[in-house]
Amino acid sequence: TANAARTKNLELACKAIDGTILNPGDEFSFNKIVGERTKEKGYLGAIVYTDGGKSEAQEGGGICQVSSTLYLASVYSELTIVERHNHGYPVSYIPLGMDATVSWGFADLKIRNDSPMPVKIQAEESDGYVRVSILGTETRDYNVEMSYTIGGRYVRTYMSKIDKESGEVISKEPYALSGYMDDIY
């Protein structure tokens, strides 16, 4: 984005989570790893959604782009989502129903590695874009695809497992339900 303060916040949050190793059974808490977003830590004022659907500048504004990208990467990696909250309104940087808001002392993103192998989180910011990768040992014979449907103010996400060799759909299951403040048509 053209917002330098927001971009700085993205950079700081990415640096905080980059390189995190999750051994089997380990749980990742976005708020615990990133910590409180303060001026002393270098976070700048940028727009955030507040209760009641208003927006205002707060330190750390914009870092939900990092938590949302981490959430989606974790979903594709089939890590266990322990805690996730969607925004009050859809965001433009991630597909509908696949966002994850965080707020110090209130809403967290928690992910657990229930696989038998360790994984590593890589995160980086570049020109206002966030890239998160989950590195580990691939043991699946299928790929994961996410999709969604809209019904009024609700978005239902679905996880499909696609056979790597044949390209056939093995399964398609409801994954999460996100409720927003207004209808999304």
mmCIF file of C-alpha atoms in Angstrom:
data_model
loop_
_atom_site.group_PDB
_atom_site.id
_atom_site.type_symbol
_atom_site.label_atom_id
_atom_site.label_comp_id
_atom_site.label_asym_id
_atom_site.label_seq_id
_atom_site.Cartn_x
_atom_site.Cartn_y
_atom_site.Cartn_z
ATOM 1 C CA THR A 1 0.000 0.000 0.000
ATOM 2 C CA ALA A 2 0.975 3.653 -0.116
ATOM 3 C CA ASN A 3 0.761 3.812 3.700
ATOM 4 C CA ALA A 4 4.331 3.763 5.033
ATOM 5 C CA ALA A 5 3.234 3.318 8.672
ATOM 6 C CA ARG A 6 1.123 0.281 7.816
ATOM 7 C CA THR A 7 3.943 -1.211 5.747
ATOM 8 C CA LYS A 8 6.378 -0.733 8.662
ATOM 9 C CA ASN A 9 3.954 -2.587 10.941
ATOM 10 C CA LEU A 10 3.739 -5.469 8.445
ATOM 11 C CA GLU A 11 7.530 -5.645 8.336
ATOM 12 C CA LEU A 12 7.847 -5.744 12.146
ATOM 13 C CA ALA A 13 5.195 -8.447 12.567
ATOM 14 C CA CYS A 14 6.739 -10.576 9.802
ATOM 15 C CA LYS A 15 10.170 -10.307 11.423
ATOM 16 C CA ALA A 16 8.688 -11.367 14.780
ATOM 17 C CA ILE A 17 7.229 -14.621 13.440
ATOM 18 C CA ASP A 18 9.857 -15.401 10.783
ATOM 19 C CA GLY A 19 11.906 -18.467 11.634
ATOM 20 C CA THR A 20 9.520 -19.840 14.256
ATOM 21 C CA ILE A 21 9.832 -23.627 14.548
ATOM 22 C CA LEU A 22 6.821 -25.635 15.649
ATOM 23 C CA ASN A 23 7.720 -29.128 16.783
ATOM 24 C CA PRO A 24 4.991 -31.780 16.918
ATOM 25 C CA GLY A 25 2.450 -30.700 19.547
ATOM 26 C CA ASP A 26 3.717 -27.092 19.755
ATOM 27 C CA GLU A 27 1.178 -24.285 19.748
ATOM 28 C CA PHE A 28 1.820 -20.899 18.146
ATOM 29 C CA SER A 29 0.129 -17.781 19.555
ATOM 30 C CA PHE A 30 0.364 -14.721 17.302
ATOM 31 C CA ASN A 31 -0.065 -12.336 20.236
ATOM 32 C CA LYS A 32 2.547 -14.145 22.333
ATOM 33 C CA ILE A 33 5.150 -14.241 19.541
ATOM 34 C CA VAL A 34 4.555 -10.732 18.137
ATOM 35 C CA GLY A 35 3.819 -9.205 21.522
ATOM 36 C CA GLU A 36 2.011 -5.982 22.272
ATOM 37 C CA ARG A 37 2.170 -3.518 19.394
ATOM 38 C CA THR A 38 3.672 -0.363 20.922
ATOM 39 C CA LYS A 39 5.618 2.730 19.838
ATOM 40 C CA GLU A 40 8.552 1.483 21.916
ATOM 41 C CA LYS A 41 8.749 -1.594 19.680
ATOM 42 C CA GLY A 42 8.592 0.586 16.572
ATOM 43 C CA TYR A 43 4.944 0.067 15.659
ATOM 44 C CA LEU A 44 3.279 3.061 14.058
ATOM 45 C CA GLY A 45 -0.283 4.331 13.943
ATOM 46 C CA ALA A 46 -2.278 2.919 11.028
ATOM 47 C CA ILE A 47 -5.953 2.209 10.416
ATOM 48 C CA VAL A 48 -7.675 -0.587 12.357
ATOM 49 C CA TYR A 49 -11.328 -1.587 12.700
ATOM 50 C CA THR A 50 -12.757 -0.916 16.163
ATOM 51 C CA ASP A 51 -15.911 -2.090 17.916
ATOM 52 C CA GLY A 52 -18.998 -0.755 16.216
ATOM 53 C CA GLY A 53 -17.451 -0.851 12.755
ATOM 54 C CA LYS A 54 -15.474 2.358 13.048
ATOM 55 C CA SER A 55 -11.866 2.737 11.946
ATOM 56 C CA GLU A 56 -9.089 4.695 13.611
ATOM 57 C CA ALA A 57 -5.302 4.827 13.682
ATOM 58 C CA GLN A 58 -3.639 2.637 16.326
ATOM 59 C CA GLU A 59 -0.109 1.344 16.802
ATOM 60 C CA GLY A 60 0.273 -1.864 14.844
ATOM 61 C CA GLY A 61 -2.565 -1.117 12.433
ATOM 62 C CA GLY A 62 -2.459 -3.413 9.429
ATOM 63 C CA ILE A 63 -0.817 -6.440 11.035
ATOM 64 C CA CYS A 64 -3.977 -8.461 10.498
ATOM 65 C CA GLN A 65 -2.641 -8.842 6.955
ATOM 66 C CA VAL A 66 0.178 -10.871 8.528
ATOM 67 C CA SER A 67 -2.111 -12.916 10.797
ATOM 68 C CA SER A 68 -4.547 -13.551 7.922
ATOM 69 C CA THR A 69 -1.779 -14.681 5.576
ATOM 70 C CA LEU A 70 -0.373 -16.941 8.314
ATOM 71 C CA TYR A 71 -3.856 -18.353 8.928
ATOM 72 C CA LEU A 72 -4.363 -19.205 5.262
ATOM 73 C CA ALA A 73 -0.869 -20.737 4.933
ATOM 74 C CA SER A 74 -1.603 -22.829 8.040
ATOM 75 C CA VAL A 75 -4.926 -23.980 6.591
ATOM 76 C CA TYR A 76 -3.224 -25.089 3.363
ATOM 77 C CA SER A 77 -0.575 -26.860 5.465
ATOM 78 C CA GLU A 78 -3.323 -28.517 7.526
ATOM 79 C CA LEU A 79 -2.008 -27.269 10.832
ATOM 80 C CA THR A 80 -4.661 -27.270 13.554
ATOM 81 C CA ILE A 81 -6.370 -23.909 14.032
ATOM 82 C CA VAL A 82 -6.944 -23.588 17.778
ATOM 83 C CA GLU A 83 -8.247 -20.000 17.774
ATOM 84 C CA ARG A 84 -9.201 -17.666 14.930
ATOM 85 C CA HIS A 85 -11.481 -14.633 14.665
ATOM 86 C CA ASN A 86 -12.636 -13.017 11.446
ATOM 87 C CA HIS A 87 -12.869 -9.245 11.003
ATOM 88 C CA GLY A 88 -16.145 -7.363 11.345
ATOM 89 C CA TYR A 89 -15.940 -6.513 7.662
ATOM 90 C CA PRO A 90 -14.295 -8.317 4.725
ATOM 91 C CA VAL A 91 -10.743 -7.253 3.892
ATOM 92 C CA SER A 92 -9.298 -6.806 0.420
ATOM 93 C CA TYR A 93 -5.977 -8.624 0.863
ATOM 94 C CA ILE A 94 -7.253 -12.189 1.429
ATOM 95 C CA PRO A 95 -10.174 -14.225 0.011
ATOM 96 C CA LEU A 96 -13.553 -13.871 1.741
ATOM 97 C CA GLY A 97 -13.886 -15.887 4.938
ATOM 98 C CA MET A 98 -10.167 -16.569 5.147
ATOM 99 C CA ASP A 99 -9.091 -13.599 7.264
ATOM 100 C CA ALA A 100 -7.861 -13.726 10.860
ATOM 101 C CA THR A 101 -7.957 -10.614 12.999
ATOM 102 C CA VAL A 102 -5.766 -10.154 16.060
ATOM 103 C CA SER A 103 -5.996 -7.647 18.869
ATOM 104 C CA TRP A 104 -3.699 -7.475 21.878
ATOM 105 C CA GLY A 105 -5.465 -8.859 24.956
ATOM 106 C CA PHE A 106 -8.605 -9.745 23.036
ATOM 107 C CA ALA A 107 -8.401 -11.757 19.799
ATOM 108 C CA ASP A 108 -5.545 -14.121 18.993
ATOM 109 C CA LEU A 109 -4.590 -16.512 16.222
ATOM 110 C CA LYS A 110 -3.420 -19.820 17.685
ATOM 111 C CA ILE A 111 -2.113 -22.673 15.573
ATOM 112 C CA ARG A 112 -0.897 -26.110 16.671
ATOM 113 C CA ASN A 113 1.357 -28.526 14.828
ATOM 114 C CA ASP A 114 -0.369 -31.898 15.136
ATOM 115 C CA SER A 115 1.773 -33.455 12.413
ATOM 116 C CA PRO A 116 4.551 -35.936 13.308
ATOM 117 C CA MET A 117 7.225 -33.607 11.871
ATOM 118 C CA PRO A 118 8.454 -30.111 12.798
ATOM 119 C CA VAL A 119 7.517 -27.145 10.611
ATOM 120 C CA LYS A 120 9.098 -23.725 10.170
ATOM 121 C CA ILE A 121 7.270 -20.460 9.532
ATOM 122 C CA GLN A 122 8.847 -18.052 7.067
ATOM 123 C CA ALA A 123 7.331 -14.575 6.773
ATOM 124 C CA GLU A 124 8.336 -11.497 4.826
ATOM 125 C CA GLU A 125 6.942 -8.148 3.752
ATOM 126 C CA SER A 126 7.755 -6.657 0.362
ATOM 127 C CA ASP A 127 6.196 -3.453 -1.000
ATOM 128 C CA GLY A 128 3.116 -3.821 1.216
ATOM 129 C CA TYR A 129 2.598 -7.488 0.355
ATOM 130 C CA VAL A 130 2.999 -10.303 2.875
ATOM 131 C CA ARG A 131 4.301 -13.769 2.043
ATOM 132 C CA VAL A 132 4.106 -16.589 4.591
ATOM 133 C CA SER A 133 5.386 -20.105 3.955
ATOM 134 C CA ILE A 134 5.088 -23.169 6.151
ATOM 135 C CA LEU A 135 8.109 -25.386 5.529
ATOM 136 C CA GLY A 136 8.132 -29.044 6.474
ATOM 137 C CA THR A 137 8.198 -32.575 5.147
ATOM 138 C CA GLU A 138 5.415 -33.189 2.640
ATOM 139 C CA THR A 139 3.764 -36.564 3.208
ATOM 140 C CA ARG A 140 0.389 -35.985 1.536
ATOM 141 C CA ASP A 141 -0.607 -37.532 -1.796
ATOM 142 C CA TYR A 142 -3.125 -34.737 -2.338
ATOM 143 C CA ASN A 143 -3.223 -30.951 -2.657
ATOM 144 C CA VAL A 144 -5.499 -28.668 -0.677
ATOM 145 C CA GLU A 145 -7.766 -26.106 -2.322
ATOM 146 C CA MET A 146 -9.982 -23.624 -0.486
ATOM 147 C CA SER A 147 -13.253 -22.154 -1.730
ATOM 148 C CA TYR A 148 -16.178 -20.260 -0.253
ATOM 149 C CA THR A 149 -19.870 -19.526 -0.584
ATOM 150 C CA ILE A 150 -21.717 -16.394 0.514
ATOM 151 C CA GLY A 151 -25.084 -16.254 2.225
ATOM 152 C CA GLY A 152 -26.089 -12.779 3.361
ATOM 153 C CA ARG A 153 -23.491 -11.665 5.890
ATOM 154 C CA TYR A 154 -21.989 -15.146 6.297
ATOM 155 C CA VAL A 155 -19.167 -16.771 4.380
ATOM 156 C CA ARG A 156 -18.658 -20.538 4.572
ATOM 157 C CA THR A 157 -15.217 -21.804 3.581
ATOM 158 C CA TYR A 158 -14.609 -25.311 2.252
ATOM 159 C CA MET A 159 -11.483 -27.440 2.103
ATOM 160 C CA SER A 160 -11.104 -29.722 -0.895
ATOM 161 C CA LYS A 161 -8.473 -32.421 -1.131
ATOM 162 C CA ILE A 162 -7.371 -33.057 -4.723
ATOM 163 C CA ASP A 163 -5.472 -36.214 -5.683
ATOM 164 C CA LYS A 164 -2.015 -35.187 -6.940
ATOM 165 C CA GLU A 165 -1.908 -37.838 -9.680
ATOM 166 C CA SER A 166 -5.443 -37.938 -11.039
ATOM 167 C CA GLY A 167 -6.589 -34.404 -10.199
ATOM 168 C CA GLU A 168 -9.831 -35.858 -8.827
ATOM 169 C CA VAL A 169 -11.553 -34.423 -5.788
ATOM 170 C CA ILE A 170 -11.059 -36.810 -2.867
ATOM 171 C CA SER A 171 -13.200 -34.784 -0.475
ATOM 172 C CA LYS A 172 -14.801 -31.393 0.009
ATOM 173 C CA GLU A 173 -15.739 -30.463 3.578
ATOM 174 C CA PRO A 174 -16.996 -27.295 5.296
ATOM 175 C CA TYR A 175 -14.061 -25.666 7.054
ATOM 176 C CA ALA A 176 -15.102 -22.428 8.788
ATOM 177 C CA LEU A 177 -17.994 -20.001 9.050
ATOM 178 C CA SER A 178 -17.321 -16.263 9.197
ATOM 179 C CA GLY A 179 -19.981 -13.737 10.106
ATOM 180 C CA TYR A 180 -19.584 -10.101 9.055
ATOM 181 C CA MET A 181 -21.438 -6.945 10.114
ATOM 182 C CA ASP A 182 -23.146 -6.348 6.748
ATOM 183 C CA ASP A 183 -24.447 -8.492 3.910
ATOM 184 C CA ILE A 184 -21.892 -9.497 1.287
ATOM 185 C CA TYR A 185 -23.515 -9.943 -2.096
#
